[in-house]
XYZ file of C-alpha atoms in Angstrom:
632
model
C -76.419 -49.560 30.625
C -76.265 -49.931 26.848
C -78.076 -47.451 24.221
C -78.936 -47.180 20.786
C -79.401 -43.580 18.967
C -81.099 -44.059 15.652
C -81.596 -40.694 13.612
C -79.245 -37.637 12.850
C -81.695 -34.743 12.613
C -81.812 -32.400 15.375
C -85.481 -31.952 17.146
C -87.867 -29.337 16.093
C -91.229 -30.933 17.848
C -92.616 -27.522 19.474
C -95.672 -27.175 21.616
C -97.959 -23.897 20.709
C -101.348 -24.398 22.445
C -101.901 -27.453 23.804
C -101.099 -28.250 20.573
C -97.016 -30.657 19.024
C -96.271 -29.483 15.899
C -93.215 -29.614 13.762
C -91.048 -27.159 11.924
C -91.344 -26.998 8.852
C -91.692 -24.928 5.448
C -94.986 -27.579 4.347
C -98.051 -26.761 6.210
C -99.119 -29.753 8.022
C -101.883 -32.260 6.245
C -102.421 -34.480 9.726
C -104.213 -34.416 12.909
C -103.369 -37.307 14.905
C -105.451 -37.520 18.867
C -103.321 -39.789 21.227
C -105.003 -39.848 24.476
C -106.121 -36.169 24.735
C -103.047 -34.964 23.058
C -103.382 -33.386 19.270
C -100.306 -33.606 17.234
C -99.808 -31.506 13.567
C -97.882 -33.797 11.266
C -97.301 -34.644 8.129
C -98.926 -37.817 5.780
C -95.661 -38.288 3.943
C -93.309 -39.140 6.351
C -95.401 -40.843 8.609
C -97.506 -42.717 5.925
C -94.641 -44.103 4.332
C -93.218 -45.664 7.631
C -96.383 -47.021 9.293
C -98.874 -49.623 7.553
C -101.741 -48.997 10.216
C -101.565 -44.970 10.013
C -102.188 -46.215 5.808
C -105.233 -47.813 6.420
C -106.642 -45.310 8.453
C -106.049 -43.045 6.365
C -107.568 -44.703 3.128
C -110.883 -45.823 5.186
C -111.206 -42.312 6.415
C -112.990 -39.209 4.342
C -110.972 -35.849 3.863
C -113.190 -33.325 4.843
C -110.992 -30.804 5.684
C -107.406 -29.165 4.277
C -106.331 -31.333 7.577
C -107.059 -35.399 8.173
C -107.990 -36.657 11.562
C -107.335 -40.035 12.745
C -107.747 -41.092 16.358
C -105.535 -43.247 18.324
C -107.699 -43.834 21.762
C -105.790 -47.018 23.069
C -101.940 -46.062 21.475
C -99.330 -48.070 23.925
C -97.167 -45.949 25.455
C -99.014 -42.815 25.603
C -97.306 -39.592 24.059
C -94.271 -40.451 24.363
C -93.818 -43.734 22.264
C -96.068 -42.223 20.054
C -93.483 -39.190 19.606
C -90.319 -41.399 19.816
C -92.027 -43.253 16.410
C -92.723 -39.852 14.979
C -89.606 -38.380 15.469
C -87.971 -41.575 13.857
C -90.385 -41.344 10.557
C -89.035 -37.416 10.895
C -85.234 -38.504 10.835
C -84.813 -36.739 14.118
C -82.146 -38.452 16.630
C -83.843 -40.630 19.534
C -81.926 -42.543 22.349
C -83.527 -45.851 23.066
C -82.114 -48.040 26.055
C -83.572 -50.921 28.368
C -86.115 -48.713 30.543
C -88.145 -47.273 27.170
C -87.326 -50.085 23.964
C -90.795 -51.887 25.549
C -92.947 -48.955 25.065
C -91.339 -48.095 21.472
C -91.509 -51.964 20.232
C -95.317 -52.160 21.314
C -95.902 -48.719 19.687
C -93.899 -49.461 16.765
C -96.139 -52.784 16.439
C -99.441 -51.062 17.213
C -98.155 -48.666 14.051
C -97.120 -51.706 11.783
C -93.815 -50.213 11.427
C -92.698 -53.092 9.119
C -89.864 -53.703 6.688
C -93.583 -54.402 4.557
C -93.929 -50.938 4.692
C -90.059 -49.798 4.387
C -86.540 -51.355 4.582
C -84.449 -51.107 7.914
C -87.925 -50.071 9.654
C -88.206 -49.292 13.242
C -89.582 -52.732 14.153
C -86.084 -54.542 12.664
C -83.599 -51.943 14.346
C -85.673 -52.410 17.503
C -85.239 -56.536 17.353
C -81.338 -55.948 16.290
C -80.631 -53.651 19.586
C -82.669 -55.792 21.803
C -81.347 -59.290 20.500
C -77.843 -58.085 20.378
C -77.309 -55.954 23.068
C -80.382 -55.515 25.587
C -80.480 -59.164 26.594
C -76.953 -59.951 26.458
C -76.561 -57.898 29.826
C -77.355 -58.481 33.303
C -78.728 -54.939 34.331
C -80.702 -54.302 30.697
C -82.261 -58.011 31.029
C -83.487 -57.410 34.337
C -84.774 -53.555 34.065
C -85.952 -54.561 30.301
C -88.444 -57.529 31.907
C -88.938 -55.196 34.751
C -90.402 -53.135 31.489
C -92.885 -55.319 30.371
C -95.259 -54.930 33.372
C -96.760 -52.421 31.702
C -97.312 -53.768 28.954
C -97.931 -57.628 29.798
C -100.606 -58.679 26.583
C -98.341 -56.840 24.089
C -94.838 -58.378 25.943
C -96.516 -61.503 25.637
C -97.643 -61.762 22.590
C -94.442 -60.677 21.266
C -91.896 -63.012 22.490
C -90.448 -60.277 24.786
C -91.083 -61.835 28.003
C -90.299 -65.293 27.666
C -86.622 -64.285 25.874
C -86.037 -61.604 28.735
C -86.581 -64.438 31.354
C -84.472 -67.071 28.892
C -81.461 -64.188 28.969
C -81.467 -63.974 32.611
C -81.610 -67.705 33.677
C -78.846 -68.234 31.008
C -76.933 -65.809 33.125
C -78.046 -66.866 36.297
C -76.429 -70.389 34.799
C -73.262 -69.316 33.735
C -70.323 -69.430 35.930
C -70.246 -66.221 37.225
C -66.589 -65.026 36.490
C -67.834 -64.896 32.959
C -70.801 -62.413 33.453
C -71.707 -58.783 34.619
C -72.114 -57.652 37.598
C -75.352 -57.685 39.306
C -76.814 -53.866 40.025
C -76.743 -54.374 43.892
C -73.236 -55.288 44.377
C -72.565 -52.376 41.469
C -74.103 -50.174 43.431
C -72.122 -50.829 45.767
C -68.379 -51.460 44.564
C -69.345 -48.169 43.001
C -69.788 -45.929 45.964
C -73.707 -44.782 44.702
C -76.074 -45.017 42.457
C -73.870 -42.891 39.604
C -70.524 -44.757 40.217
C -69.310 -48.296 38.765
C -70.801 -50.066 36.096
C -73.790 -47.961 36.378
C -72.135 -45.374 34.047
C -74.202 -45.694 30.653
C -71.895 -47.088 27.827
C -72.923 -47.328 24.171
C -73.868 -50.437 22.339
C -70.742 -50.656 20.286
C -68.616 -48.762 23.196
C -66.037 -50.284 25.945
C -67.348 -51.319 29.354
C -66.099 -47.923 31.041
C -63.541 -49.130 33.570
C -60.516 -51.135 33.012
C -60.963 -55.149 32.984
C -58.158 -55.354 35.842
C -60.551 -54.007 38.403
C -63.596 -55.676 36.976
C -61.960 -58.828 37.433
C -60.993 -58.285 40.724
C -64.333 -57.077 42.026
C -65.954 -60.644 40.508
C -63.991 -62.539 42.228
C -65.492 -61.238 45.308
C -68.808 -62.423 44.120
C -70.969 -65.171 45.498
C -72.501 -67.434 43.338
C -75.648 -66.343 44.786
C -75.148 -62.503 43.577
C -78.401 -62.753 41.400
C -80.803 -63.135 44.428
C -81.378 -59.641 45.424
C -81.501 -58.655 41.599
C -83.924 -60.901 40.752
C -86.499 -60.443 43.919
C -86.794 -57.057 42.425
C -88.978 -58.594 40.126
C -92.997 -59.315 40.668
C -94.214 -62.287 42.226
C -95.540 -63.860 38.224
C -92.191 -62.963 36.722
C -90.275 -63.964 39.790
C -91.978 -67.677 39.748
C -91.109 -68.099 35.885
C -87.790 -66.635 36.280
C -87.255 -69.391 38.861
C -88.811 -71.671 37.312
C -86.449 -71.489 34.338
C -83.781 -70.989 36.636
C -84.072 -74.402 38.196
C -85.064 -76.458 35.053
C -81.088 -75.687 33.683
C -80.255 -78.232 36.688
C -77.136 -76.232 37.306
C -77.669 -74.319 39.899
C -77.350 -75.990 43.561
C -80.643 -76.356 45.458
C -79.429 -74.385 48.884
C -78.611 -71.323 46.211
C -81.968 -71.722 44.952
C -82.902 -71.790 48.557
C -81.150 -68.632 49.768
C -82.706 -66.690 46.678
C -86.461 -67.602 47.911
C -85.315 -66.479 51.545
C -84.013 -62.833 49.823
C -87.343 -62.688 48.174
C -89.594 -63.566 50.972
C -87.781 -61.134 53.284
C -88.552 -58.257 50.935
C -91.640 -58.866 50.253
C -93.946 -61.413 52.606
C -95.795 -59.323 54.732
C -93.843 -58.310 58.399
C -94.767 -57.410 61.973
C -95.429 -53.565 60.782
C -97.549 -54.948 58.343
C -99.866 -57.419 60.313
C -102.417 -54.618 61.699
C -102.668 -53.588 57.614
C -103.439 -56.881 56.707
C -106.304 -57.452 59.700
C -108.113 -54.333 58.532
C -107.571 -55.019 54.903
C -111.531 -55.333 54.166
C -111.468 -55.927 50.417
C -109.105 -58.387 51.034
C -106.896 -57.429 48.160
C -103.757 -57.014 50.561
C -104.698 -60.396 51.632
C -105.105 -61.899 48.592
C -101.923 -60.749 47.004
C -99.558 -62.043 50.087
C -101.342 -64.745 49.970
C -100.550 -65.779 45.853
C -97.453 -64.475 46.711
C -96.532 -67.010 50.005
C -98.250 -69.982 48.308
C -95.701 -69.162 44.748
C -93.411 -69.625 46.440
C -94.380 -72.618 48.462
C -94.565 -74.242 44.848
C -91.155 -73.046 44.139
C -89.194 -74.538 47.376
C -86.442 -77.336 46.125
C -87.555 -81.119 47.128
C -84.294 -81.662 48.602
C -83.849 -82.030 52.229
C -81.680 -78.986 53.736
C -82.131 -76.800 50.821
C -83.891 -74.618 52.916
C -83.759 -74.289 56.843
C -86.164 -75.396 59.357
C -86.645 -71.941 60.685
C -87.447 -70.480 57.496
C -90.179 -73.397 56.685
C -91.778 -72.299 59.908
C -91.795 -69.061 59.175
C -93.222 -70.035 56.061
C -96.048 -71.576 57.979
C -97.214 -68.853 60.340
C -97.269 -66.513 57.419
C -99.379 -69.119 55.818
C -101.350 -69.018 58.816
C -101.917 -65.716 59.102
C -102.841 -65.361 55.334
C -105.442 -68.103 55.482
C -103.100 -69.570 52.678
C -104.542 -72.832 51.086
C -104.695 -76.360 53.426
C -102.073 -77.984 50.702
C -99.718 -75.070 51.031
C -99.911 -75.416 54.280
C -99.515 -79.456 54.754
C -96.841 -79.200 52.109
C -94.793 -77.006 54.695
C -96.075 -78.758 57.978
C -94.466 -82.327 55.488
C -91.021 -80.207 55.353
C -90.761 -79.297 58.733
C -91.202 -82.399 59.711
C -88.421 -83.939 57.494
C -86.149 -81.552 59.571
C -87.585 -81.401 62.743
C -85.000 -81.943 64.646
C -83.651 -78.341 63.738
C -86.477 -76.368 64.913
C -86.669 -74.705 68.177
C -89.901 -74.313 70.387
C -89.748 -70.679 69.617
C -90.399 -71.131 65.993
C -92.970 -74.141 66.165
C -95.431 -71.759 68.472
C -97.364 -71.263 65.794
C -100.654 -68.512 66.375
C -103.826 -70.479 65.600
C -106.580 -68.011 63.756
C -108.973 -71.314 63.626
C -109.362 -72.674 66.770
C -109.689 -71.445 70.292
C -106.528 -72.375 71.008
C -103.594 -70.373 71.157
C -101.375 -71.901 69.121
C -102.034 -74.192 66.133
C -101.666 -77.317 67.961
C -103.194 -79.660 64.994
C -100.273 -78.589 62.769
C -97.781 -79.092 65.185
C -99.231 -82.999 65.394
C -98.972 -83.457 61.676
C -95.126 -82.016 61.713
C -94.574 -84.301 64.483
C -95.985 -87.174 62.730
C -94.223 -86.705 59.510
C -90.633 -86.646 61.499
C -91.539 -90.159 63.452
C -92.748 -91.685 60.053
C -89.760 -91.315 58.462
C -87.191 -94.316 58.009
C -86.469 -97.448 59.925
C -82.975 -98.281 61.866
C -81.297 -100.688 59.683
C -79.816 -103.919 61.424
C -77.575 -103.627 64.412
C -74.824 -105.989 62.776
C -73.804 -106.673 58.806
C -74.131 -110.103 57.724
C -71.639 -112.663 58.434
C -70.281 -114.405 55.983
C -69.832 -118.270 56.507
C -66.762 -120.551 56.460
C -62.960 -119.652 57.051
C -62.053 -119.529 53.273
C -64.635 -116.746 53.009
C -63.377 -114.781 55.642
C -60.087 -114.567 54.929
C -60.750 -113.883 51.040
C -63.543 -111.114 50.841
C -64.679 -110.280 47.196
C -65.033 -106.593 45.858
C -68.819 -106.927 46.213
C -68.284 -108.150 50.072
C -66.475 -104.854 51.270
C -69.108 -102.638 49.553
C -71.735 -104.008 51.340
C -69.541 -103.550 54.894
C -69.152 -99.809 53.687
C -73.037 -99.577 52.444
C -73.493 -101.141 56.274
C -71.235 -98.319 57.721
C -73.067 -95.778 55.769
C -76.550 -97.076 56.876
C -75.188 -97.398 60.542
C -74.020 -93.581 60.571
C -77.226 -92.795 59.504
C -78.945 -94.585 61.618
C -76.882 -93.058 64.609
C -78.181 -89.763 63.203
C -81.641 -90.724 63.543
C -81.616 -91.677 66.465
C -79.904 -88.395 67.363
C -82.407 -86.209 65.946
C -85.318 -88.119 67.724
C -83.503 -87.521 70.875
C -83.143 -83.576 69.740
C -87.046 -83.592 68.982
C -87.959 -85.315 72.113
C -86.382 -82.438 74.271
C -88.221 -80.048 72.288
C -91.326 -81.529 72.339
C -91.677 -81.304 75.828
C -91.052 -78.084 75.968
C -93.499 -76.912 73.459
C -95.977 -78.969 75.662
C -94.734 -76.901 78.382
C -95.197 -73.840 76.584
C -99.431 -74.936 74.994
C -99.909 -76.623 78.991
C -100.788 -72.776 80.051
C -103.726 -72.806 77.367
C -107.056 -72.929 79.578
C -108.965 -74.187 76.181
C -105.988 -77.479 75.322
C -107.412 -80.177 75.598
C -106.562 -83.252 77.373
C -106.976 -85.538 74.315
C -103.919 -83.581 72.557
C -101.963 -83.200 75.291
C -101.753 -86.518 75.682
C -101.518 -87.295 71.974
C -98.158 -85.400 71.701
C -96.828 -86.580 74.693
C -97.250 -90.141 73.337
C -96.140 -89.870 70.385
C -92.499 -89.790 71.380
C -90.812 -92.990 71.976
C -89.886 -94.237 75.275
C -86.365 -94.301 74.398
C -85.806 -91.006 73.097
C -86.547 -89.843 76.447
C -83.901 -90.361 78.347
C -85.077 -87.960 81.230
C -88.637 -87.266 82.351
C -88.277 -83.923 84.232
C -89.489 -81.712 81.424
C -92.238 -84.141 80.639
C -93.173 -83.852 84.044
C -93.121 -79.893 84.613
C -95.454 -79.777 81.221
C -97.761 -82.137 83.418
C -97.567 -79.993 86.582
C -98.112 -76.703 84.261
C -100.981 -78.294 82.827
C -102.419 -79.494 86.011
C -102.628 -75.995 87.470
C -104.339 -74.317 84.196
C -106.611 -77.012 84.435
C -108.250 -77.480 87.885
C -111.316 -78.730 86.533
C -109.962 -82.540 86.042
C -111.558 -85.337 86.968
C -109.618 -88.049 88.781
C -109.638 -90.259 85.837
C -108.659 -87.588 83.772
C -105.521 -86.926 85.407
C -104.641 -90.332 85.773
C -104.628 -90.041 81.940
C -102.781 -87.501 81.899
C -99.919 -88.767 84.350
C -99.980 -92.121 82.348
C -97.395 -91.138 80.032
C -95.142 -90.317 82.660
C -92.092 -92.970 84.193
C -91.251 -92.242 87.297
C -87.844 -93.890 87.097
C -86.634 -91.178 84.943
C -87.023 -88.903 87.245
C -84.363 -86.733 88.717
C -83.998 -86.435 92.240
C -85.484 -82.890 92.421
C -88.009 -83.752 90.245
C -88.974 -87.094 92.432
C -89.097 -84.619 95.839
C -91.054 -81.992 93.704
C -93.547 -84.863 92.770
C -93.948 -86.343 96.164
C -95.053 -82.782 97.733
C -97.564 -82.144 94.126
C -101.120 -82.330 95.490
C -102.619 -82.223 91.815
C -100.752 -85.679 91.027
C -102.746 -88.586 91.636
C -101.701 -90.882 94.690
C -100.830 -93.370 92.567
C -97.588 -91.418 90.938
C -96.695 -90.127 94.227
C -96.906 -93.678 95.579
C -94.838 -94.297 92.097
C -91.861 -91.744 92.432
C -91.858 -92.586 96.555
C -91.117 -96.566 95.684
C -88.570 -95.888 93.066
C -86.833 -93.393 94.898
C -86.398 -95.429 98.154
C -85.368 -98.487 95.875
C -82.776 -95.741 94.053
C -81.483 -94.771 97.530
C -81.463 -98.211 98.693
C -79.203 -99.366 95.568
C -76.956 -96.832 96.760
C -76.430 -97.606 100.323
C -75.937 -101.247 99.465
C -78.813 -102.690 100.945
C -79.899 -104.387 97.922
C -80.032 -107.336 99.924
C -82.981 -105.913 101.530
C -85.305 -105.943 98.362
C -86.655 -108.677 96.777
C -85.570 -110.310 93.688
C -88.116 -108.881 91.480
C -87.779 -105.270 93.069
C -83.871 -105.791 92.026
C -84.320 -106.979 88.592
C -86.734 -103.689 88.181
C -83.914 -101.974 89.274
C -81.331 -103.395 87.584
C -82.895 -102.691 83.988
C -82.982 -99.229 85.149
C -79.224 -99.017 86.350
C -78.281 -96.288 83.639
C -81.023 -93.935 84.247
C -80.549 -94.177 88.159
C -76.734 -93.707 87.843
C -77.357 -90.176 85.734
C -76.403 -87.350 87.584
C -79.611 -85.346 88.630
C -80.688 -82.225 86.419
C -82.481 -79.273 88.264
C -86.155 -78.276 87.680
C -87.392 -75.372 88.041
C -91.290 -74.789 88.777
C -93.604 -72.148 90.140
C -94.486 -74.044 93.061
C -93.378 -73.846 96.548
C -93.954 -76.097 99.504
C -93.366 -74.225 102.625
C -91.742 -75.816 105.355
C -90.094 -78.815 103.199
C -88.025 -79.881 105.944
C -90.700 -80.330 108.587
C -93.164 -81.707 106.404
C -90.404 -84.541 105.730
C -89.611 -85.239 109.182
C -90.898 -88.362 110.435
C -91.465 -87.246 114.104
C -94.904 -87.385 115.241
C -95.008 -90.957 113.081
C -96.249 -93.690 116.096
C -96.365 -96.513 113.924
C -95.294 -96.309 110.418
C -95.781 -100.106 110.189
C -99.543 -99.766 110.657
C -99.237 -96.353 108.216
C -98.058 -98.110 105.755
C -100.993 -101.083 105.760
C -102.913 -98.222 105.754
C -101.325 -97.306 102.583
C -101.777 -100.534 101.321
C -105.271 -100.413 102.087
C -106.024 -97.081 99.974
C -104.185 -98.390 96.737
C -106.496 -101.385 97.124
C -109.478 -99.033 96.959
C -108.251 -96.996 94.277
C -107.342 -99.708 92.153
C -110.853 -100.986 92.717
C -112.321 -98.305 91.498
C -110.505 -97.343 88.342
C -109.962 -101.354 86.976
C -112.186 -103.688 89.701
C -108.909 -105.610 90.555
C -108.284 -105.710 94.235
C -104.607 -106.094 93.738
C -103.000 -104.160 90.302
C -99.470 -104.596 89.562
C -98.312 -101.626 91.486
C -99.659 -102.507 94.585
C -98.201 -105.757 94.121
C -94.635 -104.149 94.121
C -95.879 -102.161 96.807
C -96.806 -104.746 98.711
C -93.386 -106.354 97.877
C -90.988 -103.514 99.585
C -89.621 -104.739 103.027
C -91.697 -103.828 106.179
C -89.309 -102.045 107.736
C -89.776 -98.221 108.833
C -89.062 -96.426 105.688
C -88.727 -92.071 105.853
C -90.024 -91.442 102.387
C -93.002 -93.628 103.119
C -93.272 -92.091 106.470
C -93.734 -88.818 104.861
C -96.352 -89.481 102.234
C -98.826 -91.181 104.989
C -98.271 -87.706 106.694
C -99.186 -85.978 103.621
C -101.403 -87.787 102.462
C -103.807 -88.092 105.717
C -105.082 -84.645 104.069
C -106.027 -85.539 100.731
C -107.785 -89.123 101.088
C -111.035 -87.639 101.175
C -110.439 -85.235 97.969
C -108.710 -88.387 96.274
C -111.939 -90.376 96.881
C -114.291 -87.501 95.792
């Protein structure tokens, strides 16, 4: 920490009273009221140093052997006001980062000019702070830190904006080349007292030998500044930032890290939630809530800078805060560049709105933002045409193979994430299914909006529909037809298709779904393909890589007692006439939903060999239950 002592004469302020006076063989000739406080001085020295205390002076009458001028709004208090004194006295003062604010703003406030004398306190106060202050790390941060107090006077002279410009210039130089930052000095130093937190002089050495300094820098990050600078308020944070990022030197994920640091010191936590909900001035509120959207504003527009995670964490703070709609779209747009590194955990965002639990409409706009982002670009470069101009390629002709490459890669990526996003969408829709007050309309919405071929596997898809179905007795027929739309049975593991075919709350028509597709899967695999018929096989045969994955267990809350009897197909007279009978209901409930005697599914239906079949067997069993509740 540099210094500056100005003065050689030793100090003989005395208190006698309630009352500073100064030794000295002349009686006193001033009375000078700072804030309460009565000070006996003298007109020489001070007059002769200070331009305001002059004017005072003249415009005020002497009525007394003592003048009186009052000071009622001095900056600083007492103790700029005696630092100035002491200097007009001659009298030694130590001036240093954490009080040269309060002494230039007093000094200015007492027009302590070289007008008034040569080498005045206002010019030895500029010298220290130009030349040392804010050529250091530590006396650039406390120094700003400083001007808090003080923020018209800081402002309106220059002190704020050249404390920031030292700091960012640091911040910007390559960091073998600068101080230490306090919090790894701190720490190198074994305390508060050890290290480079020894005070040195202006003029003096650094305090420790430059071996060892230049060891400990290399240990350094180049994001070291962070935690120094979040020390800072929220308003000189954002311009320190702001200045930090306009030199263009520093890499975006640094600039990244350095909001994290700041947000994790001071955005409001879990201990801090029940302070915020009984916060009824709403000055708590309002403060995180400048704070959060600052530095929304201050997050760097390149992809990655910052991770997913944090974004989101972003985002429930801004829900909690009631933070403004474009703060919060502008995170929602973010996440949803990077979607596909969020986890379900993080995206469960509380909803304060709604009467849902979580903030499902936010979720949709994340989700939309990741599926609107770029096209796949062709599936093969261009050819070129004729022998000659194969064999010879130009320069231009190989960049555009290597700009193909790049495009493919990326491409490959993309379709990577959306498989990544896929999984996790359906089990976020897992996790809002158990919300009595979703409704239908966005369940549905999200469920759609992933593409068919990012799903490679149905049997999360499906559980969210079975959780759903059970929080929501209530639905109509229709409605759960709706619901079960979005789901293809042919992606459906083995476990899943036996877990479907028992489901009471699935519509016939799915269970009539999963029980076709899984006796046409089993009859691939026996080899009786022969026994299909031509249009069954080529249904089968676009789905020969799904069929051929190995099954994936799912795990539910229901149980079906007695699986293995329900299954068996004694008791079963004439499965032939069962399965007209079958036939027959499918007829009737395509009827009523569409009109059509004969839909396209009971055409396949209708299309699967007459033989006995088990799994069909075992639905008509089932199902001899539920045909009146199906019909209701």
């Amino acid at each position: 920490m540099k210094f500056m002592k100005l003065g050689s004469k030793p100090d003989t302020f005395y208190t006698a009273e309630a009352v500073r006076s100064v030794s000295s063989e002349v009686s006193s000739d001033l009375i000078i009221q700072v804030q309460g406080h009565r000070y006996l001085l003298h007109k020489f020295p001070l007059l002769s140093k200070c331009l305001r205390l002059q004017k005072l002076c003249a415009e005020s009458p002497e009525s007394s052997p003592r003048q009186i001028i009052q000071l009622p709004d001095f900056p600083g208090g007492i103790e700029s006001f005696e630092l100035c004194a002491k200097f007009c006295y001659g009298i030694t003062i130590t001036l240093s980062a954490y009080n040269i604010i309060a002494t230039r703003c007093a000094a200015e406030y007492l027009q302590m000019t070289e007008e008034a004398e040569k080498g005045n306190l206002i010019y030895k106060l500029e010298v220290f702070l130009n030349s040392c202050i804010l050529q250091g790390w530590k006396d650039a941060i406390v120094t700003l830190q400083s001007t808090k107090a003080f923020p018209s006077w800081s402002e309106d002279l220059g002190i704020t904006s050249r404390c920031i410009e030292a700091i960012a210039a640091r911040v910007l130089t390559h960091p073998t080349k600068i101080n230490l930052s306090r919090t790894y000095s701190r720490r190198a130093g074994g305390g508060v007292g050890g290290g480079r937190d020894d005070i040195v002089s202006c003029n003096g050495a650094n305090g420790d030998g430059g071996g060892s300094e230049c060891a400990r820098q290399k240990n350094i990050s180049k994001g070291w500044w962070a935690e120094d600078v979040a020390e800072l308020g929220i308003d000189l944070y954002w311009r320190t930032m702001i200045a930090v990022k306009s030199g263009g030197r520093v890499p975006s994920h640094l600039i990244g890290e350095a909001l994290q640091i700041y947000a994790s010191k001071w955005l409001p936590t879990k201990q801090v939630i029940p302070d915020i909900d009984s916060d009824k001035t709403g000055e708590k509120t309002s403060k995180y809530r400048l704070l959060l959207e600052s530095i929304v504003s201050l997050l760097p527009s390149e992809k990655g800078a910052v991770s997913c995670s944090f974004l989101l964490k972003l985002l429930k703070a801004a829900n909690l805060l009631k933070a403004s709609p474009s703060s919060k779209m502008e995170l929602a747009r973010r996440v949803g560049i990077q979607m596909d590194e969020a986890n379900v955990k993080d995206l469960l965002i509380p909803s304060l709105v709604s009467e849902t639990r979580y903030d499902v409409d936010i979720f949709m706009a994340i989700l939309e933002q990741f599926l609107s982002q770029g096209q796949s670009p062709p599936t093969s470069p261009p050819r070129t045409k004729g022998r000659y101009e194969r064999r010879r390629r130009s320069r231009s002709a190989e960049n555009i193979d290597i700009d193909f490459q790049e495009r493919r890669r990326s491409s490959s990526a993309s379709h990577s994430s959306k498989l990544k996003v896929a999984k996790v969408v359906d089990k976020y829709l897992q996790e809002i299914a158990r919300d009595t007050n979703l409704p239908l309309s966005k369940m549905v919405a999200i469920a759609e909006a992933i593409p068919s071929f990012a799903r490679i596997e149905h049997d999360d898809l499906y559980k969210a529909i079975d959780i759903y179905l059970k929080a929501h007795p209530e639905l109509t027929k229709s409605e759960r037809k709706r619901l079960c739309r979005v789901l293809d049975c042919k992606k459906l593991s083995v476990e899943a298709c036996m877990h479907a075919a028992q489901n009471e709350l699935l519509p016939l028509r799915v269970v009539v779904q999963v029980l076709f597709f899984e006796q046409a899967r089993a009859a691939m695999a026996g080899g009786k393909v022969t026994d299909l018929p031509p249009d069954i096989k080529a249904l089968l045969a676009a789905q020969d890589d799904h069929s051929s994955r190995p099954p994936a267990a799912l795990s539910t809350t229901t149980t079906i007692p007695g699986t293995e009897d329900q299954w068996s197909v004694s008791g079963l007279k004439s499965p032939k006439s069962k399965l007209s009978t079958l036939k027959m209901k499918l007829a009737e409930d395509d009827l009523e939903e569409n009109g059509i005697a004969k839909g396209l599914k009971f055409k396949n239906l209708c299309s699967i060999p007459t033989r006995p079949k088990r799994m069909f067997s075992k639905l008509l069993s089932i199902n001899n239950n539920r045909s009146v509740a199906e019909k209701n």
